[in-house]
Amino acid sequence: MARQCCTIVFPAALVLLLLGSADAQLEVGFYRKSCPNAEAIVRAEISRVMTVAPTLGGPLLRFFFHDCFVRGCDASILLNATDSSNPAEKDAIPNSFLRGYKVIDTIKANLEKACPSTVSCADVLALIARDVVSLAKGPYWEVPTGRRDGRVSIMSEALNMLPGFTANISSLKSQFAAQGLSVKDLVVLSGAHTLGNAHCFTVTNRIYNFSGRGDNTDTDPALDKRYVPKLRGKCSPLPADAIKLIEMDPGSFLSFDNSYFTLVSKRRGLFESDAVLLDDSETRAYVLRQANAPPTEFFEDFGVSMVNMGNIGVLTGSQGEIRKQCALRN
Ligand SMILES: *[C@@H]1O[C@H](CO)[C@@H](O)[C@H](O)[C@H]1NC(C)=O
Ligand SMILES: *[C@@H]1O[C@H](CO)[C@@H](O)[C@H](O)[C@H]1NC(C)=O
Ligand SMILES: *[C@@H]1O[C@H](CO)[C@@H](O)[C@H](O)[C@H]1NC(C)=O
């Protein structure tokens, strides 16, 4: 009982904190005077990486979401644990598959060379997300900056706050609402699954053992039956292929487009948390509209929702600090 009480109370307390900082003063071009090349430095490295290692685009985009949903966009995702008895956000299972830390460290080192102690790791994540998307043929948007870096990173908070790949629509809606994000932000930001890979374990139960019977017909009814053999061809039953990679948007997983919505509309989204976007009238209408449209509306919406997400719980002014290395508090 006590446990139950506290897991419910905790997010509520956090919501108040977040709302308290909702009018934080981020601004486009925050570094115009203090580090005029800041955005160009980030973009140059992401541009290089997207050429030599394009599959890093998906994971690099994911960092921003995984950061913002836990303690706000404060780069707490990047902090190393201080010791093994205090695991950090990055040690939480949903974060353990993120890749690209070295890219972030390189960018940060380049920024420190140009303008020491000026550009936050939190802003680096925001700029990386925009650059990855636009370099993958997606939309470009102006990124408000001026975030500062947090000094706290706690594994259990990541476990509590990050929406899971099996989440139902009511959980997703309430987890987004708890961050001040709308149902529209939920469906729009889900479109980020147009980019990158997932691991087989995220879909294995849906195709082999959805209700625990484990017989040949035990598949998720929300999944197109004709699509199951294709997925089975890519992922064998657990534990064999657990961490094998599978494209989230097969055929165009390296380009940012709206084919994710086409897939979901055909009941071919990879995660249960993709499929459930058909369970709510508002998210369903959006999915169906984008499924057969040019990406114009989605592209415009995506930039707006990314800016919305980028406002979550930000530290500004004299709050937090500007880390010298993203993995370490100063
Ligand atoms: C942070 O932790 C990672 C993984 O344990 C390690 O490789 C890296 O060197 C650490 N970073 C710093 C700056 O200590
Ligand atoms: C959705 O998931 C939550 C958390 O797992 C659960 O408590 C709730 O009962 C589920 N809602 C529905 C409608 O299945
Ligand atoms: C299916 O899931 C059930 C319950 O989660 C588990 O006990 C069983 O071992 C699984 N069967 C297979 C074939 O993986």
PDB file of N, CA, C and O in Angstrom, residues 206-248:
ATOM      1  N   ARG A 206       4.523  -9.542 -29.020  1.00  0.00           N
ATOM      2  CA  ARG A 206       3.387  -9.279 -29.914  1.00  0.00           C
ATOM      3  C   ARG A 206       3.272 -10.322 -31.013  1.00  0.00           C
ATOM      4  O   ARG A 206       2.169 -10.530 -31.534  1.00  0.00           O
ATOM      5  N   ILE A 207       4.352 -10.939 -31.388  1.00  0.00           N
ATOM      6  CA  ILE A 207       4.297 -11.864 -32.530  1.00  0.00           C
ATOM      7  C   ILE A 207       4.388 -13.338 -32.142  1.00  0.00           C
ATOM      8  O   ILE A 207       4.147 -14.211 -32.968  1.00  0.00           O
ATOM      9  N   TYR A 208       4.734 -13.616 -30.863  1.00  0.00           N
ATOM     10  CA  TYR A 208       4.875 -15.024 -30.458  1.00  0.00           C
ATOM     11  C   TYR A 208       4.057 -15.398 -29.221  1.00  0.00           C
ATOM     12  O   TYR A 208       3.691 -16.550 -29.047  1.00  0.00           O
ATOM     13  N   ASN A 209       3.815 -14.428 -28.347  1.00  0.00           N
ATOM     14  CA  ASN A 209       3.363 -14.822 -27.012  1.00  0.00           C
ATOM     15  C   ASN A 209       2.606 -13.675 -26.357  1.00  0.00           C
ATOM     16  O   ASN A 209       2.925 -13.264 -25.250  1.00  0.00           O
ATOM     17  N   PHE A 210       1.590 -13.187 -27.044  1.00  0.00           N
ATOM     18  CA  PHE A 210       0.971 -11.952 -26.572  1.00  0.00           C
ATOM     19  C   PHE A 210       0.195 -12.142 -25.272  1.00  0.00           C
ATOM     20  O   PHE A 210       0.219 -11.303 -24.395  1.00  0.00           O
ATOM     21  N   SER A 211      -0.535 -13.266 -25.173  1.00  0.00           N
ATOM     22  CA  SER A 211      -1.336 -13.448 -23.957  1.00  0.00           C
ATOM     23  C   SER A 211      -0.705 -14.466 -23.012  1.00  0.00           C
ATOM     24  O   SER A 211      -1.292 -14.807 -21.993  1.00  0.00           O
ATOM     25  N   GLY A 212       0.495 -14.951 -23.363  1.00  0.00           N
ATOM     26  CA  GLY A 212       1.174 -15.892 -22.465  1.00  0.00           C
ATOM     27  C   GLY A 212       0.926 -17.349 -22.809  1.00  0.00           C
ATOM     28  O   GLY A 212       1.468 -18.236 -22.162  1.00  0.00           O
ATOM     29  N   ARG A 213       0.084 -17.628 -23.818  1.00  0.00           N
ATOM     30  CA  ARG A 213      -0.138 -19.018 -24.243  1.00  0.00           C
ATOM     31  C   ARG A 213       1.077 -19.534 -25.022  1.00  0.00           C
ATOM     32  O   ARG A 213       1.441 -20.692 -24.936  1.00  0.00           O
ATOM     33  N   GLY A 214       1.667 -18.632 -25.812  1.00  0.00           N
ATOM     34  CA  GLY A 214       2.881 -18.982 -26.540  1.00  0.00           C
ATOM     35  C   GLY A 214       2.664 -19.945 -27.687  1.00  0.00           C
ATOM     36  O   GLY A 214       3.620 -20.502 -28.212  1.00  0.00           O
ATOM     37  N   ASP A 215       1.402 -20.180 -28.107  1.00  0.00           N
ATOM     38  CA  ASP A 215       1.209 -21.053 -29.280  1.00  0.00           C
ATOM     39  C   ASP A 215       1.292 -20.209 -30.552  1.00  0.00           C
ATOM     40  O   ASP A 215       1.464 -18.992 -30.509  1.00  0.00           O
ATOM     41  N   ASN A 216       1.154 -20.877 -31.691  1.00  0.00           N
ATOM     42  CA  ASN A 216       1.416 -20.207 -32.961  1.00  0.00           C
ATOM     43  C   ASN A 216       0.445 -19.064 -33.272  1.00  0.00           C
ATOM     44  O   ASN A 216       0.718 -18.217 -34.114  1.00  0.00           O
ATOM     45  N   THR A 217      -0.706 -19.064 -32.609  1.00  0.00           N
ATOM     46  CA  THR A 217      -1.701 -18.030 -32.908  1.00  0.00           C
ATOM     47  C   THR A 217      -1.703 -16.910 -31.877  1.00  0.00           C
ATOM     48  O   THR A 217      -2.560 -16.016 -31.926  1.00  0.00           O
ATOM     49  N   ASP A 218      -0.755 -16.958 -30.945  1.00  0.00           N
ATOM     50  CA  ASP A 218      -0.807 -16.003 -29.839  1.00  0.00           C
ATOM     51  C   ASP A 218      -0.178 -14.663 -30.212  1.00  0.00           C
ATOM     52  O   ASP A 218       0.857 -14.269 -29.676  1.00  0.00           O
ATOM     53  N   THR A 219      -0.818 -13.974 -31.148  1.00  0.00           N
ATOM     54  CA  THR A 219      -0.281 -12.681 -31.590  1.00  0.00           C
ATOM     55  C   THR A 219      -1.188 -11.549 -31.125  1.00  0.00           C
ATOM     56  O   THR A 219      -2.347 -11.759 -30.797  1.00  0.00           O
ATOM     57  N   ASP A 220      -0.638 -10.355 -31.121  1.00  0.00           N
ATOM     58  CA  ASP A 220      -1.400  -9.181 -30.699  1.00  0.00           C
ATOM     59  C   ASP A 220      -2.502  -8.905 -31.727  1.00  0.00           C
ATOM     60  O   ASP A 220      -2.205  -8.664 -32.907  1.00  0.00           O
ATOM     61  N   PRO A 221      -3.761  -8.918 -31.294  1.00  0.00           N
ATOM     62  CA  PRO A 221      -4.849  -8.663 -32.232  1.00  0.00           C
ATOM     63  C   PRO A 221      -4.785  -7.263 -32.860  1.00  0.00           C
ATOM     64  O   PRO A 221      -5.407  -7.021 -33.906  1.00  0.00           O
ATOM     65  N   ALA A 222      -4.025  -6.368 -32.235  1.00  0.00           N
ATOM     66  CA  ALA A 222      -3.904  -5.018 -32.794  1.00  0.00           C
ATOM     67  C   ALA A 222      -2.905  -4.962 -33.951  1.00  0.00           C
ATOM     68  O   ALA A 222      -2.704  -3.910 -34.556  1.00  0.00           O
ATOM     69  N   LEU A 223      -2.277  -6.097 -34.237  1.00  0.00           N
ATOM     70  CA  LEU A 223      -1.273  -6.157 -35.305  1.00  0.00           C
ATOM     71  C   LEU A 223      -1.880  -6.831 -36.536  1.00  0.00           C
ATOM     72  O   LEU A 223      -2.575  -7.836 -36.405  1.00  0.00           O
ATOM     73  N   ASP A 224      -1.628  -6.273 -37.696  1.00  0.00           N
ATOM     74  CA  ASP A 224      -2.078  -6.870 -38.951  1.00  0.00           C
ATOM     75  C   ASP A 224      -1.548  -8.308 -39.059  1.00  0.00           C
ATOM     76  O   ASP A 224      -0.338  -8.511 -39.103  1.00  0.00           O
ATOM     77  N   LYS A 225      -2.468  -9.252 -39.106  1.00  0.00           N
ATOM     78  CA  LYS A 225      -2.078 -10.686 -39.149  1.00  0.00           C
ATOM     79  C   LYS A 225      -1.126 -10.985 -40.307  1.00  0.00           C
ATOM     80  O   LYS A 225      -0.225 -11.813 -40.197  1.00  0.00           O
ATOM     81  N   ARG A 226      -1.349 -10.288 -41.434  1.00  0.00           N
ATOM     82  CA  ARG A 226      -0.509 -10.570 -42.606  1.00  0.00           C
ATOM     83  C   ARG A 226       0.914 -10.043 -42.433  1.00  0.00           C
ATOM     84  O   ARG A 226       1.818 -10.373 -43.186  1.00  0.00           O
ATOM     85  N   TYR A 227       1.090  -9.194 -41.437  1.00  0.00           N
ATOM     86  CA  TYR A 227       2.404  -8.598 -41.204  1.00  0.00           C
ATOM     87  C   TYR A 227       3.244  -9.445 -40.245  1.00  0.00           C
ATOM     88  O   TYR A 227       4.468  -9.343 -40.214  1.00  0.00           O
ATOM     89  N   VAL A 228       2.552 -10.310 -39.492  1.00  0.00           N
ATOM     90  CA  VAL A 228       3.239 -11.110 -38.471  1.00  0.00           C
ATOM     91  C   VAL A 228       4.373 -11.973 -39.052  1.00  0.00           C
ATOM     92  O   VAL A 228       5.485 -11.965 -38.508  1.00  0.00           O
ATOM     93  N   PRO A 229       4.128 -12.695 -40.158  1.00  0.00           N
ATOM     94  CA  PRO A 229       5.221 -13.522 -40.700  1.00  0.00           C
ATOM     95  C   PRO A 229       6.465 -12.702 -41.044  1.00  0.00           C
ATOM     96  O   PRO A 229       7.595 -13.153 -40.839  1.00  0.00           O
ATOM     97  N   LYS A 230       6.257 -11.490 -41.548  1.00  0.00           N
ATOM     98  CA  LYS A 230       7.395 -10.614 -41.866  1.00  0.00           C
ATOM     99  C   LYS A 230       8.217 -10.309 -40.617  1.00  0.00           C
ATOM    100  O   LYS A 230       9.446 -10.381 -40.623  1.00  0.00           O
ATOM    101  N   LEU A 231       7.492  -9.978 -39.557  1.00  0.00           N
ATOM    102  CA  LEU A 231       8.194  -9.649 -38.311  1.00  0.00           C
ATOM    103  C   LEU A 231       8.879 -10.880 -37.733  1.00  0.00           C
ATOM    104  O   LEU A 231       9.990 -10.814 -37.217  1.00  0.00           O
ATOM    105  N   ARG A 232       8.187 -12.031 -37.839  1.00  0.00           N
ATOM    106  CA  ARG A 232       8.793 -13.274 -37.336  1.00  0.00           C
ATOM    107  C   ARG A 232      10.069 -13.613 -38.102  1.00  0.00           C
ATOM    108  O   ARG A 232      11.011 -14.172 -37.545  1.00  0.00           O
ATOM    109  N   GLY A 233      10.086 -13.248 -39.392  1.00  0.00           N
ATOM    110  CA  GLY A 233      11.283 -13.489 -40.186  1.00  0.00           C
ATOM    111  C   GLY A 233      12.467 -12.666 -39.707  1.00  0.00           C
ATOM    112  O   GLY A 233      13.622 -13.008 -39.943  1.00  0.00           O
ATOM    113  N   LYS A 234      12.158 -11.555 -39.041  1.00  0.00           N
ATOM    114  CA  LYS A 234      13.249 -10.688 -38.584  1.00  0.00           C
ATOM    115  C   LYS A 234      13.653 -10.978 -37.150  1.00  0.00           C
ATOM    116  O   LYS A 234      14.803 -10.785 -36.777  1.00  0.00           O
ATOM    117  N   CYS A 235      12.682 -11.412 -36.347  1.00  0.00           N
ATOM    118  CA  CYS A 235      12.949 -11.615 -34.918  1.00  0.00           C
ATOM    119  C   CYS A 235      12.490 -13.006 -34.513  1.00  0.00           C
ATOM    120  O   CYS A 235      11.288 -13.307 -34.563  1.00  0.00           O
ATOM    121  N   SER A 236      13.429 -13.857 -34.093  1.00  0.00           N
ATOM    122  CA  SER A 236      13.021 -15.170 -33.597  1.00  0.00           C
ATOM    123  C   SER A 236      12.619 -15.045 -32.121  1.00  0.00           C
ATOM    124  O   SER A 236      12.857 -14.015 -31.494  1.00  0.00           O
ATOM    125  N   PRO A 237      11.999 -16.104 -31.594  1.00  0.00           N
ATOM    126  CA  PRO A 237      11.485 -16.000 -30.223  1.00  0.00           C
ATOM    127  C   PRO A 237      12.593 -15.700 -29.210  1.00  0.00           C
ATOM    128  O   PRO A 237      13.768 -15.999 -29.461  1.00  0.00           O
ATOM    129  N   LEU A 238      12.197 -15.138 -28.107  1.00  0.00           N
ATOM    130  CA  LEU A 238      13.146 -14.846 -27.029  1.00  0.00           C
ATOM    131  C   LEU A 238      13.786 -16.148 -26.544  1.00  0.00           C
ATOM    132  O   LEU A 238      13.133 -17.182 -26.593  1.00  0.00           O
ATOM    133  N   PRO A 239      15.001 -16.130 -26.084  1.00  0.00           N
ATOM    134  CA  PRO A 239      15.833 -14.932 -25.961  1.00  0.00           C
ATOM    135  C   PRO A 239      16.726 -14.698 -27.183  1.00  0.00           C
ATOM    136  O   PRO A 239      17.459 -13.717 -27.194  1.00  0.00           O
ATOM    137  N   ALA A 240      16.617 -15.573 -28.198  1.00  0.00           N
ATOM    138  CA  ALA A 240      17.603 -15.569 -29.287  1.00  0.00           C
ATOM    139  C   ALA A 240      17.946 -14.172 -29.815  1.00  0.00           C
ATOM    140  O   ALA A 240      19.088 -13.742 -29.732  1.00  0.00           O
ATOM    141  N   ASP A 241      16.950 -13.486 -30.351  1.00  0.00           N
ATOM    142  CA  ASP A 241      17.230 -12.224 -31.037  1.00  0.00           C
ATOM    143  C   ASP A 241      16.934 -10.991 -30.184  1.00  0.00           C
ATOM    144  O   ASP A 241      16.753  -9.901 -30.723  1.00  0.00           O
ATOM    145  N   ALA A 242      16.883 -11.160 -28.871  1.00  0.00           N
ATOM    146  CA  ALA A 242      16.388 -10.072 -28.021  1.00  0.00           C
ATOM    147  C   ALA A 242      16.925  -8.693 -28.413  1.00  0.00           C
ATOM    148  O   ALA A 242      16.151  -7.747 -28.535  1.00  0.00           O
ATOM    149  N   ILE A 243      18.222  -8.595 -28.615  1.00  0.00           N
ATOM    150  CA  ILE A 243      18.745  -7.249 -28.881  1.00  0.00           C
ATOM    151  C   ILE A 243      19.156  -7.049 -30.337  1.00  0.00           C
ATOM    152  O   ILE A 243      19.851  -6.100 -30.684  1.00  0.00           O
ATOM    153  N   LYS A 244      18.684  -7.944 -31.201  1.00  0.00           N
ATOM    154  CA  LYS A 244      18.880  -7.721 -32.631  1.00  0.00           C
ATOM    155  C   LYS A 244      18.091  -6.469 -33.044  1.00  0.00           C
ATOM    156  O   LYS A 244      17.015  -6.206 -32.511  1.00  0.00           O
ATOM    157  N   LEU A 245      18.623  -5.742 -34.017  1.00  0.00           N
ATOM    158  CA  LEU A 245      17.950  -4.508 -34.429  1.00  0.00           C
ATOM    159  C   LEU A 245      16.899  -4.778 -35.498  1.00  0.00           C
ATOM    160  O   LEU A 245      17.077  -5.632 -36.368  1.00  0.00           O
ATOM    161  N   ILE A 246      15.808  -4.051 -35.407  1.00  0.00           N
ATOM    162  CA  ILE A 246      14.745  -4.135 -36.415  1.00  0.00           C
ATOM    163  C   ILE A 246      14.319  -2.714 -36.758  1.00  0.00           C
ATOM    164  O   ILE A 246      14.182  -1.866 -35.871  1.00  0.00           O
ATOM    165  N   GLU A 247      14.153  -2.435 -38.043  1.00  0.00           N
ATOM    166  CA  GLU A 247      13.798  -1.076 -38.465  1.00  0.00           C
ATOM    167  C   GLU A 247      12.384  -0.736 -37.987  1.00  0.00           C
ATOM    168  O   GLU A 247      11.470  -1.527 -38.139  1.00  0.00           O
ATOM    169  N   MET A 248      12.233   0.457 -37.450  1.00  0.00           N
ATOM    170  CA  MET A 248      10.907   0.860 -36.972  1.00  0.00           C
ATOM    171  C   MET A 248      10.007   1.268 -38.126  1.00  0.00           C
ATOM    172  O   MET A 248       8.796   1.142 -38.057  1.00  0.00           O
TER     173      MET A 248
END
